CSV table of C-alpha atoms and ligand atoms in Angstrom, one decimal:
chain,number,residue,atom,x,y,z
A,245,MET,CA,-2.1,3.6,-3.1
A,246,ARG,CA,-5.0,5.5,-3.3
A,247,LEU,CA,-5.3,8.6,-0.2
A,248,ARG,CA,-9.5,9.4,-0.2
A,249,ASN,CA,-10.0,13.0,-0.9
A,250,ILE,CA,-7.2,15.2,0.9
A,251,LYS,CA,-9.3,18.6,0.9
A,252,GLY,CA,-6.6,21.1,-1.4
A,253,ALA,CA,-4.7,18.4,-2.7
A,254,LYS,CA,-5.9,19.9,-6.9
A,255,GLU,CA,-5.4,23.5,-5.5
A,256,ALA,CA,-2.6,23.0,-3.5
A,257,ILE,CA,-0.6,21.0,-6.5
A,258,ALA,CA,-2.4,23.2,-9.5
A,259,ALA,CA,-0.3,26.1,-7.6
A,260,SER,CA,2.5,24.3,-6.4
A,261,PRO,CA,5.9,25.9,-7.7
A,262,TYR,CA,7.5,22.2,-7.3
A,263,VAL,CA,5.0,20.7,-9.6
A,264,VAL,CA,5.4,21.3,-13.2
A,265,GLN,CA,1.8,22.1,-14.8
A,266,GLU,CA,2.4,21.8,-18.6
A,267,PRO,CA,4.7,19.1,-19.4
A,268,GLU,CA,4.7,17.8,-22.3
A,269,LYS,CA,6.1,21.8,-23.5
A,270,TYR,CA,9.4,20.5,-21.9
A,271,ARG,CA,9.0,17.5,-24.5
A,272,GLY,CA,13.0,17.6,-25.5
A,273,ARG,CA,13.6,20.2,-23.4
A,274,TRP,CA,13.8,18.8,-20.4
A,275,ASN,CA,17.3,20.5,-19.6
A,276,GLU,CA,16.2,23.4,-20.9
A,277,PHE,CA,14.0,23.2,-17.6
A,278,PHE,CA,17.2,22.5,-15.7
A,279,GLY,CA,19.1,24.6,-17.2
A,280,ASN,CA,22.0,22.5,-17.6
A,281,HIS,CA,22.7,19.1,-19.7
A,282,HIS,CA,23.0,16.2,-16.4
A,283,PRO,CA,21.5,12.8,-17.1
A,284,LEU,CA,17.6,12.7,-16.5
A,285,HIS,CA,16.5,10.0,-14.1
A,286,ILE,CA,12.6,9.3,-13.8
A,287,GLU,CA,10.3,7.0,-11.1
A,288,ILE,CA,6.5,6.6,-12.2
A,289,GLY,CA,4.3,6.0,-9.8
A,290,MET,CA,6.8,7.6,-7.0
A,291,GLY,CA,4.1,7.2,-4.3
A,292,LYS,CA,5.7,10.2,-1.5
A,293,GLY,CA,8.5,10.9,-3.0
A,294,LYS,CA,10.8,9.4,0.0
A,295,PHE,CA,13.0,7.4,-2.2
A,296,ILE,CA,13.6,9.9,-5.8
A,297,THR,CA,13.7,13.0,-2.9
A,298,ALA,CA,16.9,10.7,-1.5
A,299,LEU,CA,18.4,10.7,-4.4
A,300,ALA,CA,18.5,13.9,-6.1
A,301,GLN,CA,19.9,15.1,-2.4
A,302,GLN,CA,22.2,12.8,-3.1
A,303,HIS,CA,23.4,13.3,-6.8
A,304,PRO,CA,23.4,16.7,-7.8
A,305,GLU,CA,25.5,15.8,-10.9
A,306,ILE,CA,21.3,14.2,-12.5
A,307,ASN,CA,18.3,15.3,-12.8
A,308,TYR,CA,15.3,13.8,-11.8
A,309,ILE,CA,11.3,13.8,-12.2
A,310,GLY,CA,9.6,12.0,-10.3
A,311,ILE,CA,5.6,11.2,-11.9
A,312,GLU,CA,2.6,10.3,-9.4
A,313,LEU,CA,-0.6,9.6,-10.7
A,314,TYR,CA,-3.0,11.1,-7.7
A,315,GLU,CA,-2.9,14.8,-6.4
A,316,SER,CA,-3.3,13.2,-2.6
A,317,VAL,CA,-0.2,11.2,-3.2
A,318,LEU,CA,1.2,13.4,-5.1
A,319,ILE,CA,0.8,16.4,-2.4
A,320,ARG,CA,2.4,14.2,0.4
A,321,ALA,CA,5.6,13.9,-1.9
A,322,VAL,CA,5.6,18.1,-2.5
A,323,ALA,CA,5.2,19.0,1.6
A,324,LYS,CA,8.6,16.4,1.1
A,325,ARG,CA,9.4,19.1,-1.1
A,326,GLU,CA,8.8,22.1,1.0
A,327,SER,CA,10.6,20.3,3.7
A,328,ILE,CA,13.5,19.8,2.1
A,329,GLY,CA,14.5,23.4,0.7
A,330,GLU,CA,17.5,24.2,-2.4
A,331,CYS,CA,17.4,21.5,-4.6
A,332,THR,CA,17.0,22.4,-7.9
A,333,ASN,CA,17.6,19.3,-9.6
A,334,LEU,CA,14.7,17.6,-8.7
A,335,THR,CA,10.9,18.3,-9.5
A,336,PHE,CA,7.7,16.5,-10.0
A,337,LEU,CA,4.7,15.7,-12.2
A,338,ARG,CA,0.9,14.5,-12.0
A,339,TYR,CA,1.3,12.1,-14.8
A,340,GLY,CA,-0.2,8.7,-15.4
A,341,ALA,CA,2.6,6.5,-16.4
A,342,GLU,CA,0.7,5.0,-20.0
A,343,HIS,CA,1.3,9.0,-21.4
A,344,LEU,CA,4.6,9.4,-20.6
A,345,GLU,CA,5.7,9.9,-24.1
A,346,ALA,CA,4.0,13.3,-25.2
A,347,VAL,CA,6.5,13.9,-21.9
A,348,PHE,CA,10.0,12.7,-23.5
A,349,ALA,CA,11.5,12.6,-26.2
A,350,PRO,CA,13.5,9.5,-28.0
A,351,LEU,CA,16.4,8.7,-26.0
A,352,GLU,CA,15.9,12.2,-23.3
A,353,VAL,CA,15.7,9.6,-20.8
A,354,ALA,CA,18.8,8.1,-18.7
A,355,ARG,CA,16.9,6.0,-16.6
A,356,ILE,CA,13.7,4.3,-14.9
A,357,TYR,CA,12.9,3.6,-12.1
A,358,LEU,CA,9.7,1.3,-11.0
A,359,ASN,CA,9.4,0.5,-7.1
A,360,PHE,CA,7.0,-1.1,-6.0
A,361,SER,CA,4.9,-0.6,-8.6
A,362,ASP,CA,0.1,-2.0,-8.2
A,363,PRO,CA,0.7,-5.3,-9.0
A,364,TRP,CA,-3.1,-5.8,-10.6
A,365,PRO,CA,-3.2,-9.7,-8.9
A,366,LYS,CA,-6.4,-10.5,-11.9
A,367,GLU,CA,-5.1,-11.8,-15.4
A,368,ARG,CA,-7.7,-9.1,-17.1
A,369,HIS,CA,-5.6,-5.4,-15.7
A,370,ALA,CA,-1.7,-7.9,-16.7
A,371,ARG,CA,-1.7,-4.5,-19.0
A,372,ARG,CA,-2.0,-2.6,-16.9
A,373,ARG,CA,1.5,-3.2,-14.4
A,374,LEU,CA,4.5,-1.6,-15.3
A,375,THR,CA,6.2,-3.7,-16.5
A,376,SER,CA,3.9,-5.3,-19.1
A,377,SER,CA,4.9,-5.9,-22.6
A,378,GLU,CA,2.9,-2.5,-23.4
A,379,PHE,CA,5.3,-0.4,-21.1
A,380,LEU,CA,7.7,-1.7,-21.9
A,381,ALA,CA,7.8,-1.1,-25.8
A,382,ARG,CA,7.0,2.9,-24.2
A,383,TYR,CA,9.9,2.9,-22.4
A,384,ARG,CA,12.0,2.1,-24.9
A,385,ARG,CA,11.2,4.6,-26.4
A,386,PHE,CA,12.1,7.8,-24.7
A,387,LEU,CA,15.0,5.5,-22.9
A,388,GLN,CA,18.4,6.0,-24.1
A,389,PRO,CA,20.2,2.5,-25.9
A,390,ASP,CA,22.4,2.6,-22.9
A,391,GLY,CA,20.0,3.7,-20.5
A,392,GLN,CA,17.9,1.3,-17.4
A,393,ILE,CA,15.4,0.4,-15.8
A,394,GLU,CA,15.6,-0.1,-11.7
A,395,PHE,CA,13.0,-2.3,-10.6
A,396,LYS,CA,12.4,-3.2,-7.2
A,397,THR,CA,9.0,-5.3,-5.3
A,398,ASP,CA,7.9,-7.6,-2.8
A,399,ASN,CA,5.5,-9.4,-4.9
A,400,GLN,CA,7.2,-12.3,-6.5
A,401,THR,CA,4.1,-13.0,-8.5
A,402,LEU,CA,4.3,-8.9,-10.6
A,403,PHE,CA,8.6,-9.7,-10.5
A,404,ASP,CA,8.7,-13.2,-12.5
A,405,PHE,CA,6.0,-11.4,-14.4
A,406,SER,CA,8.1,-8.7,-14.9
A,407,ILE,CA,11.1,-11.0,-15.9
A,408,GLU,CA,9.7,-13.2,-18.7
A,409,GLN,CA,8.3,-9.7,-20.5
A,410,ALA,CA,11.4,-8.3,-20.2
A,411,GLU,CA,12.8,-11.1,-22.6
A,412,GLN,CA,10.6,-11.0,-24.2
A,413,MET,CA,10.3,-8.0,-25.9
A,414,GLY,CA,15.0,-8.5,-25.3
A,415,TRP,CA,15.6,-6.5,-22.7
A,416,GLN,CA,18.8,-7.7,-20.8
A,417,LEU,CA,18.8,-8.3,-17.2
A,418,ALA,CA,21.0,-8.1,-14.6
A,419,GLN,CA,21.9,-8.0,-11.0
A,420,ILE,CA,18.8,-10.1,-10.6
A,421,THR,CA,17.6,-10.5,-6.5
A,422,ARG,CA,15.0,-12.2,-4.9
A,423,ASP,CA,17.0,-11.4,-1.8
A,424,LEU,CA,17.9,-7.7,-2.0
A,425,HIS,CA,18.3,-6.5,1.7
A,426,HIS,CA,21.0,-10.1,1.9
A,427,SER,CA,22.4,-9.3,-1.0
A,428,PRO,CA,25.2,-7.2,-2.0
A,429,TYR,CA,23.2,-5.5,-4.7
A,430,MET,CA,22.5,-3.7,-0.5
A,431,GLU,CA,25.4,-1.5,-1.4
A,432,GLY,CA,23.5,2.1,-1.9
A,433,ASN,CA,20.2,1.1,-1.2
A,434,LEU,CA,17.7,4.1,-0.7
A,435,MET,CA,14.7,2.2,0.0
A,436,THR,CA,11.1,4.4,-0.6
A,437,GLU,CA,8.0,3.8,1.6
A,438,TYR,CA,6.5,0.8,1.0
A,439,GLU,CA,10.2,-0.9,0.2
A,440,GLU,CA,10.6,0.2,4.4
A,441,ARG,CA,6.8,-1.1,5.6
A,442,PHE,CA,7.7,-4.5,3.8
A,443,SER,CA,10.8,-4.8,5.3
A,444,ALA,CA,10.3,-4.4,8.1
A,445,MET,CA,7.1,-7.2,8.1
A,446,GLY,CA,9.6,-9.6,7.2
A,447,ASN,CA,9.4,-9.3,3.1
A,448,PRO,CA,12.2,-10.1,1.2
A,449,ILE,CA,12.6,-7.5,-1.4
A,450,TYR,CA,13.1,-8.6,-5.0
A,451,ARG,CA,15.0,-6.1,-7.2
A,452,LEU,CA,16.5,-6.1,-11.2
A,453,VAL,CA,18.1,-3.1,-14.0
A,454,ALA,CA,16.9,-4.5,-17.1
A,455,PHE,CA,19.0,-2.6,-20.1
A,456,PRO,CA,16.9,-2.5,-23.3
A,457,PRO,CA,17.4,-4.2,-26.6
A,458,GLU,CA,19.6,-2.7,-29.1
A,459,LYS,CA,17.1,-1.2,-32.1
B,239,LIG,N1,7.4,3.5,-5.4
B,239,LIG,C1,6.1,4.5,-3.7
B,239,LIG,C2,7.0,3.8,-3.1
B,239,LIG,O1,7.3,2.5,-3.3
B,239,LIG,O2,6.7,3.8,-1.9
B,239,LIG,C3,5.1,3.8,-4.0
B,239,LIG,C4,4.6,2.9,-4.3
B,239,LIG,S1,2.7,2.0,-4.0
B,239,LIG,C5,2.2,0.8,-3.9
B,239,LIG,C6,2.8,2.9,-6.5
B,239,LIG,C7,2.1,4.6,-6.7
B,239,LIG,O3,1.4,3.9,-7.9
B,239,LIG,C8,0.9,4.2,-6.3
B,239,LIG,O4,1.5,5.8,-5.1
B,239,LIG,C9,0.2,4.7,-7.4
B,239,LIG,O5,-1.5,5.9,-7.5
B,239,LIG,C10,1.7,5.0,-8.6
B,239,LIG,N2,1.1,4.3,-9.9
B,239,LIG,C11,0.4,3.7,-10.0
B,239,LIG,N3,-0.2,3.3,-10.8
B,239,LIG,C12,0.1,4.4,-11.6
B,239,LIG,C13,0.4,4.8,-13.5
B,239,LIG,N4,-0.2,4.4,-14.5
B,239,LIG,N5,1.2,6.2,-13.0
B,239,LIG,C14,1.4,7.2,-12.6
B,239,LIG,N6,1.9,6.0,-11.4
B,239,LIG,C15,1.1,5.7,-10.8
């Protein structure tokens, strides 16, 4: 999702109190940033931020960081964040998933949400998929051993690819469903922007949970 040329987005994000400008400074110290020792959950590729904003409001006992590559999209999440007022357990980064080891120290993250990640359908782009073995190896370096990834998509090919990559890398899979909205895992499910759109079109939603391999 890239919204073209939103005028002033770059400047607004640079000035926003809801976006951490030099997140590398907090590597290994996110507990100091939030001022507590609550678990840290992150969403990579959060888009306009509906999902993580709702989660943060529901769970003040968890710290949340929403990560988005494009300013033109992040600006929408910032606007949403501004509209909800007090919410001390949520912040955003404009950052690329491939560089997150510069932001999170080993064992710092308890949970990663990947929602409707870009499918990169061409085989030659497979390594860019956020569930490729390269990305799983990166996540493992900062995810706690008892942490987890929660992944949702409407793309069957990406889902099958993700299962294959996770199994190859020794991750344990659980709660696999190929029709989340008609499954027991629907209870407590918070819909993302893309999930609302695709499920309204009648597309089934795929979901899995993955636990990292033992070291
Ligand atoms: N998660 C949202 C949802 O479910 O509504 C947005 C899904 S959208 C298809 C994928 C999002 O991931 C886009 O906003 C895109 O800019 C972001 N994204 C893609 N590659 C990324 C990367 N390497 N690092 C961070 N964000 C990325």
